[in-house]
Amino acid sequence: VWSPDSKRIIVVGQGQKRSHCFMWDSGTSCGNVTGHTKDVNAVAHSPARPFRAVTASEDFSLLFFHGAPYKREKSLRTHTNFVNSVRYSPTGATFASVSSDRKAVLYDGKTGDEIGEFKDGETAHSGGILAVSFSSAGDRLMTASADKTVKFWDVETRQVVSTFNAGSDLHDQQLGCLWAGEYVLSVSLSGNINYIDINSNSYARVLRGHQKSIETAVVKDNTIITSSFEGRITKWDAESGDASYFTGPGHKSKIVDCRVKEDTLVSVDIGNTVFRSSIASGEMGASSFSLPSSPKYFDLHETSGLEVYSCVNELVLIRDGNQVGSVKTTYQPNGVAIAPSGSVVAVGDEASPAIYLYDVEGDTLIQRQTLTSAGQSCTELAFSPDGAWLAAAGTQRKLFLFDVNKSYQLVNTAWSSSSRGSSCHFNPSSTLVAFGGIDSNVYICDVSKPMDSPIKIIRAHPQAPVTRVRWRNDNILVSTGNDFQVRQWKV
């Protein structure tokens, strides 16, 4: 926390010292804010002189300091469990602490003396209280609890004014709260940020997103669908950024790939299970099929309904939710792409610089050509929508382009990144191909100018690998990463 004159900083947390105060410009100490015997969870500073600071700890105590320089004045033992948060009122007249003992306590801001408890029955909440925040006027207080409620209090009477019930699910536990002017927000265990309408005690708006690495992405019209490491599938409105989760029993493990066919989302996880879900309703469909082994990638052809999955030494063919064939391989299949015509399937080899081309004959695949000119193994493969090009994201920093109309001749390009490629995708007009990898950058390449350097979006996902690139239209590109973020770029 900063002192109100913006010259001093107090930091707290774990470690041997647990808390420290220093001048921001020189780093020199400006007092002693130590004294806790366990981790320090929070610190609050008075908003004006005379300077006061309070720290809250897992040793069940708060320490009250005068400053500056800061010196401990007293230890407050008002709680019997972890003290999770402490906050000063905007006026500085009072401060409040909350604890896992279900108590919320009010104190005099200048002396640190206890004024009294906030009570709704015997305690403030029926579960541990994890956060507290004052209104801008300092006359109201909000508390967030593991009992899945946020309560609003009158500071003078310390009586509850209203209660917001977040829900009944475990993930509705309330971990944080903030009263910022006219906005009242809380944070759920699910990671949702909730805007609360205090007049009706209901949700005004909910900001949703991923809490784990995003693994896959697909785009349908103005809807972006992403999935994360723990199996959560999220549907985003590409214009507003609003998101909703697919509901119902679904994947229990990492989703490795997904595709869209009309209103159906087809997704497959590392546990070999394929789901078919309605995009419009956002309801997870029943598990439609279990693959014989763990998949890497898959692709589907909307017109014919053919789906090809790259499994362990095997390509599995599915139509209408039923397995119709399989092809054993002497290599480990990786990326899979079906040509727009539906007559050719390209499959990458995880361990060698080979891409295998198969003709589709009914419900089987007939190998007809092997491409070895790339010189390195590839991850994701993609045909251009017009069927003229095949792109391959190389494992050794290259994006490869093959000319389909010239017997898949490798086109000499100047397209490279600084690390392993993870994803590639063509825009709808087949003029640009995007390429992303673990170097956190995104590259956009013009197929008509293969020897020109690509457009580079440096640090598109800072300090995190890019997991998928997908075009919304000819001018807007969507990228996802291990930083849990979905980003859109205007090209």
JSON list of C-alpha atoms in Angstrom, two decimals, residues 1-13 19-24 30 33 40-48 51-56 65 70 86-88:
[
{"chain": "A", "resi": 1, "resn": "VAL", "atom": "CA", "xyz": [0.00, 0.00, 0.00]},
{"chain": "A", "resi": 2, "resn": "TRP", "atom": "CA", "xyz": [1.13, 3.59, -0.70]},
{"chain": "A", "resi": 3, "resn": "SER", "atom": "CA", "xyz": [1.15, 6.34, 1.88]},
{"chain": "A", "resi": 4, "resn": "PRO", "atom": "CA", "xyz": [-1.24, 9.19, 0.93]},
{"chain": "A", "resi": 5, "resn": "ASP", "atom": "CA", "xyz": [1.68, 11.47, 0.00]},
{"chain": "A", "resi": 6, "resn": "SER", "atom": "CA", "xyz": [2.84, 8.84, -2.54]},
{"chain": "A", "resi": 7, "resn": "LYS", "atom": "CA", "xyz": [6.32, 8.70, -1.05]},
{"chain": "A", "resi": 8, "resn": "ARG", "atom": "CA", "xyz": [6.26, 5.54, 1.05]},
{"chain": "A", "resi": 9, "resn": "ILE", "atom": "CA", "xyz": [5.32, 1.93, 0.30]},
{"chain": "A", "resi": 10, "resn": "ILE", "atom": "CA", "xyz": [4.46, -0.85, 2.74]},
{"chain": "A", "resi": 11, "resn": "VAL", "atom": "CA", "xyz": [4.60, -4.39, 1.37]},
{"chain": "A", "resi": 12, "resn": "VAL", "atom": "CA", "xyz": [3.45, -7.54, 3.17]},
{"chain": "A", "resi": 13, "resn": "GLY", "atom": "CA", "xyz": [3.30, -11.25, 2.43]},
{"chain": "A", "resi": 19, "resn": "SER", "atom": "CA", "xyz": [6.55, -6.95, 5.91]},
{"chain": "A", "resi": 20, "resn": "HIS", "atom": "CA", "xyz": [8.69, -3.95, 5.04]},
{"chain": "A", "resi": 21, "resn": "CYS", "atom": "CA", "xyz": [8.30, -0.20, 4.56]},
{"chain": "A", "resi": 22, "resn": "PHE", "atom": "CA", "xyz": [10.54, 1.93, 2.35]},
{"chain": "A", "resi": 23, "resn": "MET", "atom": "CA", "xyz": [10.79, 5.18, 0.37]},
{"chain": "A", "resi": 24, "resn": "TRP", "atom": "CA", "xyz": [9.76, 4.65, -3.24]},
{"chain": "A", "resi": 30, "resn": "CYS", "atom": "CA", "xyz": [11.13, 4.38, 6.71]},
{"chain": "A", "resi": 33, "resn": "VAL", "atom": "CA", "xyz": [6.40, -2.74, 10.42]},
{"chain": "A", "resi": 40, "resn": "VAL", "atom": "CA", "xyz": [0.71, -11.30, 6.56]},
{"chain": "A", "resi": 41, "resn": "ASN", "atom": "CA", "xyz": [-2.43, -11.20, 4.42]},
{"chain": "A", "resi": 42, "resn": "ALA", "atom": "CA", "xyz": [-3.22, -7.49, 4.15]},
{"chain": "A", "resi": 43, "resn": "VAL", "atom": "CA", "xyz": [-2.15, -3.94, 4.99]},
{"chain": "A", "resi": 44, "resn": "ALA", "atom": "CA", "xyz": [-4.10, -0.67, 5.14]},
{"chain": "A", "resi": 45, "resn": "HIS", "atom": "CA", "xyz": [-2.94, 2.92, 5.46]},
{"chain": "A", "resi": 46, "resn": "SER", "atom": "CA", "xyz": [-4.81, 5.96, 6.73]},
{"chain": "A", "resi": 47, "resn": "PRO", "atom": "CA", "xyz": [-5.79, 8.33, 3.90]},
{"chain": "A", "resi": 48, "resn": "ALA", "atom": "CA", "xyz": [-4.34, 11.46, 5.56]},
{"chain": "A", "resi": 51, "resn": "PHE", "atom": "CA", "xyz": [-0.12, 8.52, 9.33]},
{"chain": "A", "resi": 52, "resn": "ARG", "atom": "CA", "xyz": [-1.41, 5.22, 10.65]},
{"chain": "A", "resi": 53, "resn": "ALA", "atom": "CA", "xyz": [-0.97, 1.70, 9.22]},
{"chain": "A", "resi": 54, "resn": "VAL", "atom": "CA", "xyz": [-2.50, -1.66, 10.09]},
{"chain": "A", "resi": 55, "resn": "THR", "atom": "CA", "xyz": [-1.36, -5.15, 9.08]},
{"chain": "A", "resi": 56, "resn": "ALA", "atom": "CA", "xyz": [-3.47, -8.34, 9.25]},
{"chain": "A", "resi": 65, "resn": "PHE", "atom": "CA", "xyz": [1.55, 1.44, 13.63]},
{"chain": "A", "resi": 70, "resn": "TYR", "atom": "CA", "xyz": [6.54, 3.68, 11.29]},
{"chain": "A", "resi": 86, "resn": "VAL", "atom": "CA", "xyz": [-8.18, -4.83, 6.68]},
{"chain": "A", "resi": 87, "resn": "ARG", "atom": "CA", "xyz": [-9.29, -1.51, 5.15]},
{"chain": "A", "resi": 88, "resn": "TYR", "atom": "CA", "xyz": [-9.35, 2.15, 6.21]}
]
